[in-house]
Short mmCIF file of C-alpha atoms in Angstrom, two decimals:
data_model
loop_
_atom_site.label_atom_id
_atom_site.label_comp_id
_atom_site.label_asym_id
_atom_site.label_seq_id
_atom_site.Cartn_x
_atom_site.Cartn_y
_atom_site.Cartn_z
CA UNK A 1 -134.96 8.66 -57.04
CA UNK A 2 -137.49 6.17 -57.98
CA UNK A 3 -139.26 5.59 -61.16
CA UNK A 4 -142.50 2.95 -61.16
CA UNK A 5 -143.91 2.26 -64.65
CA UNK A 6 -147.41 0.84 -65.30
CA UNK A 7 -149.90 0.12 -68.02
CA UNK A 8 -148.76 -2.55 -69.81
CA UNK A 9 -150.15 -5.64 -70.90
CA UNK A 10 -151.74 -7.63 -74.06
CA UNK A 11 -153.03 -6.13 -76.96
CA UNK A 12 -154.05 -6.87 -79.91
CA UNK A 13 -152.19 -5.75 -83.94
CA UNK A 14 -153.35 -2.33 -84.10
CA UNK A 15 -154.13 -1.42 -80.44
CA UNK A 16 -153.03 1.23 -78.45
CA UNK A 17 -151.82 1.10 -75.04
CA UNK A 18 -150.61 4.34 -72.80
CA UNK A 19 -147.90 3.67 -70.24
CA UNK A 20 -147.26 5.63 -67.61
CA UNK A 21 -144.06 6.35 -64.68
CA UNK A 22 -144.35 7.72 -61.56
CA UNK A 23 -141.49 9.89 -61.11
CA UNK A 24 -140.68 10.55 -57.50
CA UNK A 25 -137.64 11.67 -55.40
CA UNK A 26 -136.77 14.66 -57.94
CA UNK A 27 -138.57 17.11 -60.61
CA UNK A 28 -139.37 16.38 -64.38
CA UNK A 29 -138.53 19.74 -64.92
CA UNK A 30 -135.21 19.22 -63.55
CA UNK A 31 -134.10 16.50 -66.23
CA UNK A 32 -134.81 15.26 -69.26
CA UNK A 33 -136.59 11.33 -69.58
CA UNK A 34 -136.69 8.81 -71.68
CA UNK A 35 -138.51 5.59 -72.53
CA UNK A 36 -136.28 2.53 -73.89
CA UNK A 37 -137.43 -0.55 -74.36
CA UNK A 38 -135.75 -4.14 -74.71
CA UNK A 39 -137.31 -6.79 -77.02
CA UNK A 40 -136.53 -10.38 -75.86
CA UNK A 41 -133.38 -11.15 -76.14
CA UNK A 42 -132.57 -7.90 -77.75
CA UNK A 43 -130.32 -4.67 -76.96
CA UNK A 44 -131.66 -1.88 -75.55
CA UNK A 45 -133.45 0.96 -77.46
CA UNK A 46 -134.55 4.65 -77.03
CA UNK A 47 -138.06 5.14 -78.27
CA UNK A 48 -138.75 8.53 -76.75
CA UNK A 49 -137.27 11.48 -74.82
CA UNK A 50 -138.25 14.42 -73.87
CA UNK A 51 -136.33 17.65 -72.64
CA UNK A 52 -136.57 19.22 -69.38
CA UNK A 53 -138.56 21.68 -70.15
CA UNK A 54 -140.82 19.56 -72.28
CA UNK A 55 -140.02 21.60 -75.31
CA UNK A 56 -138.34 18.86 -77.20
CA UNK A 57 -138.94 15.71 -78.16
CA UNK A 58 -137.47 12.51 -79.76
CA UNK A 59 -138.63 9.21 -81.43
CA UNK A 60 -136.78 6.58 -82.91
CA UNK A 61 -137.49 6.27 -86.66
CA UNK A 62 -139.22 2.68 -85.83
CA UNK A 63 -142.05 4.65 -83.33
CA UNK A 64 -142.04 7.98 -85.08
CA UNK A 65 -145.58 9.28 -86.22
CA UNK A 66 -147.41 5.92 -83.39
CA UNK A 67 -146.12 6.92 -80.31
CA UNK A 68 -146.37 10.08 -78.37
CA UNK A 69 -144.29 11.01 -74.94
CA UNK A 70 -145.97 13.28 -73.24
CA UNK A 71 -146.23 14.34 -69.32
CA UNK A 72 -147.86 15.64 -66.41
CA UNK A 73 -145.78 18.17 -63.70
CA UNK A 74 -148.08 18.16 -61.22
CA UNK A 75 -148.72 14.22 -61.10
CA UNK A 76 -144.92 13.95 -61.86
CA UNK A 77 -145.73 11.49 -64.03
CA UNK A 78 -144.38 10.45 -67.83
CA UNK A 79 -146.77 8.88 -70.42
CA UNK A 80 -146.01 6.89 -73.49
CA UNK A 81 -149.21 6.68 -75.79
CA UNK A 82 -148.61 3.83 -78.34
CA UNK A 83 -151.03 3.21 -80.97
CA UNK A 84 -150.92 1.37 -83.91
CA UNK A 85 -149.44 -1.12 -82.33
CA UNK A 86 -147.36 -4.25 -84.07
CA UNK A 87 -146.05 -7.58 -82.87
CA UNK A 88 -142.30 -5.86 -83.11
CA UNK A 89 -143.25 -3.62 -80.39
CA UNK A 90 -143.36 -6.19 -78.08
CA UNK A 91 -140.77 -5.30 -75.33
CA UNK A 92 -140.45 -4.64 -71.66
CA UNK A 93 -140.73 -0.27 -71.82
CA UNK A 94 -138.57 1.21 -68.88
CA UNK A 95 -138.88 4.91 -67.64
CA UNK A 96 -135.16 6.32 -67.06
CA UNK A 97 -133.99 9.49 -66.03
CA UNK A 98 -131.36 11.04 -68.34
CA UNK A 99 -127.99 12.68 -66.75
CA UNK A 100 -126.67 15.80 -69.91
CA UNK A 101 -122.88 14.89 -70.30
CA UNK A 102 -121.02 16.68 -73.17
CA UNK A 103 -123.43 16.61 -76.15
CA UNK A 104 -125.65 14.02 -75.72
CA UNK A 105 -127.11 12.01 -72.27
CA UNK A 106 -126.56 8.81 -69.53
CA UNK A 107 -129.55 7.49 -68.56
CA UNK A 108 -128.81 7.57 -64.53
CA UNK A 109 -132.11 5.60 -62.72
CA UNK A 110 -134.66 3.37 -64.12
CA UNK A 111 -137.41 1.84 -63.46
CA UNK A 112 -138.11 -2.15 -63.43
CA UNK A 113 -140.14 -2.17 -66.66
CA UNK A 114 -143.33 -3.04 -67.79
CA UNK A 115 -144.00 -5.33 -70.24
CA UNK A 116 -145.90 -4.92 -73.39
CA UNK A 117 -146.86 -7.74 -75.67
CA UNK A 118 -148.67 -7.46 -79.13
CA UNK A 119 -150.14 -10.65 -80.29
CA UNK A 120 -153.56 -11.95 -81.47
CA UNK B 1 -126.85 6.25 -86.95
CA UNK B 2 -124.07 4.71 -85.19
CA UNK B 3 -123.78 1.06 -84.65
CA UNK B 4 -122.71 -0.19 -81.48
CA UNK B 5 -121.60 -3.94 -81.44
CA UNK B 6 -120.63 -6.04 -78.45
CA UNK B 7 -118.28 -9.04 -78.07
CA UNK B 8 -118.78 -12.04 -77.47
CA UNK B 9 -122.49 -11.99 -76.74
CA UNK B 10 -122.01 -14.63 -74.37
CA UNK B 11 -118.87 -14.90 -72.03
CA UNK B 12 -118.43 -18.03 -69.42
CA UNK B 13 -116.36 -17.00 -66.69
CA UNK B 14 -115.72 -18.59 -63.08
CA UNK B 15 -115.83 -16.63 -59.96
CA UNK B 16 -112.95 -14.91 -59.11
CA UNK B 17 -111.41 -15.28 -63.32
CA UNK B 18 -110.60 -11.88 -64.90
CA UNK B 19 -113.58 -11.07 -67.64
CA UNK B 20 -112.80 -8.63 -70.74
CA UNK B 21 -115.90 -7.19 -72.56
CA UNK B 22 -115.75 -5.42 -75.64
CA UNK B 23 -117.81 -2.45 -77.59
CA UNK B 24 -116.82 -1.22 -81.13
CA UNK B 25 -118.48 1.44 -82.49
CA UNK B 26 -119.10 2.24 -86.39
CA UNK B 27 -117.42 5.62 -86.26
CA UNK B 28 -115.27 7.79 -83.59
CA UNK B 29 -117.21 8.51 -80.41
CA UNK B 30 -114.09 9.75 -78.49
CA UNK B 31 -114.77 8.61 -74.85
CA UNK B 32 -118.55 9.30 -75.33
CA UNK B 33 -119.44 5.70 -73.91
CA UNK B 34 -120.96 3.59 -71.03
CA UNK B 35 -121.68 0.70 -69.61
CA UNK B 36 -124.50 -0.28 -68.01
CA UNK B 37 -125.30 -3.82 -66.03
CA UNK B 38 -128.64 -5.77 -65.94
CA UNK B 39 -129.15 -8.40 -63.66
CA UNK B 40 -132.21 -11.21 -63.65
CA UNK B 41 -135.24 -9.34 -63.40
CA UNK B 42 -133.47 -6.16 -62.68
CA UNK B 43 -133.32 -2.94 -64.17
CA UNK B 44 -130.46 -1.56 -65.62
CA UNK B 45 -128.01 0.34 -63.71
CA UNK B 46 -125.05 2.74 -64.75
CA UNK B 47 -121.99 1.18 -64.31
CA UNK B 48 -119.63 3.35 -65.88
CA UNK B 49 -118.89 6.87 -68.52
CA UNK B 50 -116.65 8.77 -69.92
CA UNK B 51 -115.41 5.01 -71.04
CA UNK B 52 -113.28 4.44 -67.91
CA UNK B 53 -115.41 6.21 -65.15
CA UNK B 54 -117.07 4.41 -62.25
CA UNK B 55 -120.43 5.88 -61.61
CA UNK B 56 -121.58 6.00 -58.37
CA UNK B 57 -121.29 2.82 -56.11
CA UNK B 58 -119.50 0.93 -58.97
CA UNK B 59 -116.85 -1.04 -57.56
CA UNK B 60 -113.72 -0.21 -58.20
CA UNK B 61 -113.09 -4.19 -59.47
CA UNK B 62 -114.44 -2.74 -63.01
CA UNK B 63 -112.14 -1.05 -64.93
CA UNK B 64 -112.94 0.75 -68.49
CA UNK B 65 -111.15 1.35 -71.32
CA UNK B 66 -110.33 2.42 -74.76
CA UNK B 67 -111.55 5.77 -77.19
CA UNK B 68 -112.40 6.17 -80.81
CA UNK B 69 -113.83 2.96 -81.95
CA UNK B 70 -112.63 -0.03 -79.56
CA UNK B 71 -113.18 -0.50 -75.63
CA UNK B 72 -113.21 -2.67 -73.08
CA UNK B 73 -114.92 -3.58 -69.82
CA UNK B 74 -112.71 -5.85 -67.73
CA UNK B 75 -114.03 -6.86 -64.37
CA UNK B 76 -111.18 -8.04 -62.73
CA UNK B 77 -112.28 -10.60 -60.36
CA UNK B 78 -115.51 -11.87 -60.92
CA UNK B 79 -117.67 -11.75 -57.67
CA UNK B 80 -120.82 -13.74 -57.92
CA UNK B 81 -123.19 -10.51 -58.11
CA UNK B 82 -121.14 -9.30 -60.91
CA UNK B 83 -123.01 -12.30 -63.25
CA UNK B 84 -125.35 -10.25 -66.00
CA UNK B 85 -125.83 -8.41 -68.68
CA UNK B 86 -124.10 -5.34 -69.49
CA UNK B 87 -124.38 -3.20 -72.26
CA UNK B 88 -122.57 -0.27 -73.94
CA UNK B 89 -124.23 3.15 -74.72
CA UNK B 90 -122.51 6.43 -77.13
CA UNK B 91 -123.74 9.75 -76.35
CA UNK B 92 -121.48 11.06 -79.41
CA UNK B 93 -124.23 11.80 -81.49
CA UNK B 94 -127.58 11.52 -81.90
CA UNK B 95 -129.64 9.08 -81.82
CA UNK B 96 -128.29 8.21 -78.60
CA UNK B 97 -127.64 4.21 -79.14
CA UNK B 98 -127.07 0.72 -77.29
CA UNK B 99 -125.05 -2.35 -77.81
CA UNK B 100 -126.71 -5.47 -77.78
CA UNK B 101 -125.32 -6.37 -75.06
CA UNK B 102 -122.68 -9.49 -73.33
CA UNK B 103 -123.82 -11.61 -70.85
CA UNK B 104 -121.41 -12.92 -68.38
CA UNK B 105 -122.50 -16.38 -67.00
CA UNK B 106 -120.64 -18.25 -64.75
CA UNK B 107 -119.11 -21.44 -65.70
#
């Protein structure tokens, strides 16, 4: 399994940016995904999932209604559109696979991150 | 929401020294937790479920604990390797959430 994220960078208050993981090794379809990012010198936190069938999907209340998760089978490849952007978004955004156990999910691989900073 | 909330956020331990990590949790999760580690310019990795199960590769030098409210990571014998971050996760209920995570330097 190997997950290889891209797409971030510098934007400006108010810009958008679309992220994007490369997904190799297994099948989107196969397991549900999830982007999580990790503010400096922060905890982690789930911004967006979405189910294995892509029929479902979750945002955190702070990204709900600016972000959108979205993917592509064929390319098996996740996207994260972020608009709107603020300077509290500013994180390193990983890509994990997510393992079901019991009611909820692990998050099994990741990838190494890329980093997105808001500032003027 | 619940609240995950790690202790100490910073632990100094030498090699080879027991370490004991711990993760409370604002409501009953059962066993509904894990650990993951994050080394240096690393991604994270899962260490650990089901509160005291190694994942895959984990070494069996980290040892989980606890249900309900209160656990622990211990790491027995600190190797150097072992020196990061590692962070608790509940997958009680939804929205899935973190810890902010203990960082175990070496002193």
């Amino acid at each position: 399994v190997q997950l290889l994220e891209s797409g971030g960078g510098l934007i400006q208050p108010g810009g958008s940016l679309r992220l994007s993981c490369v997904a190799s090794g297994f099948s989107l379809t196969t397991y549900p995904m999830s982007w999580v990012r990790q503010a400096p010198g922060k905890g982690l936190e789930r911004v967006a999932g979405i189910s294995d069938d892509g029929g479902t999907t979750f945002y955190a209340d702070s990204v709900q209604g600016r972000f959108i998760i979205s993917r592509d089978i064929f390319k098996s490849t996740l996207y994260l559109e972020m608009n709107s952007l603020r300077d509290e978004d500013t994180a390193r955004y990983y890509c994990a696979k997510n393992r079901p156990i019991h009611s909820g999910l692990l998050f099994d691989s990741w990838g190494q991150g890329t980093l997105v900073t808001v500032a003027s | 929401e619940i609240v995950m909330t790690q202790s100490p956020a910073t632990l100094s331990v030498s090699p080879g020294e027991r370490a004991t990590l711990s993760c409370r949790a604002s409501q009953s999760i059962s066993s509904d937790l894990a650990w993951y580690q994050q080394k240096p310019g690393q991604a994270p990795r899962l260490l650990m479920f089901g509160a005291s199960t190694r994942a895959a590769g984990t070494p069996a030098r980290f040892i989980g604990g606890g249900s309900g409210t209160e656990f622990t990571l211990t790491i027995s014998s600190l190797q150097s390797e072992d020196f990061a971050v590692y962070s608790c996760q509940q997958y009680k209920n939804w929205p899935l959430t973190f810890g902010g995570g203990t960082k175990v330097e070496i002193k």
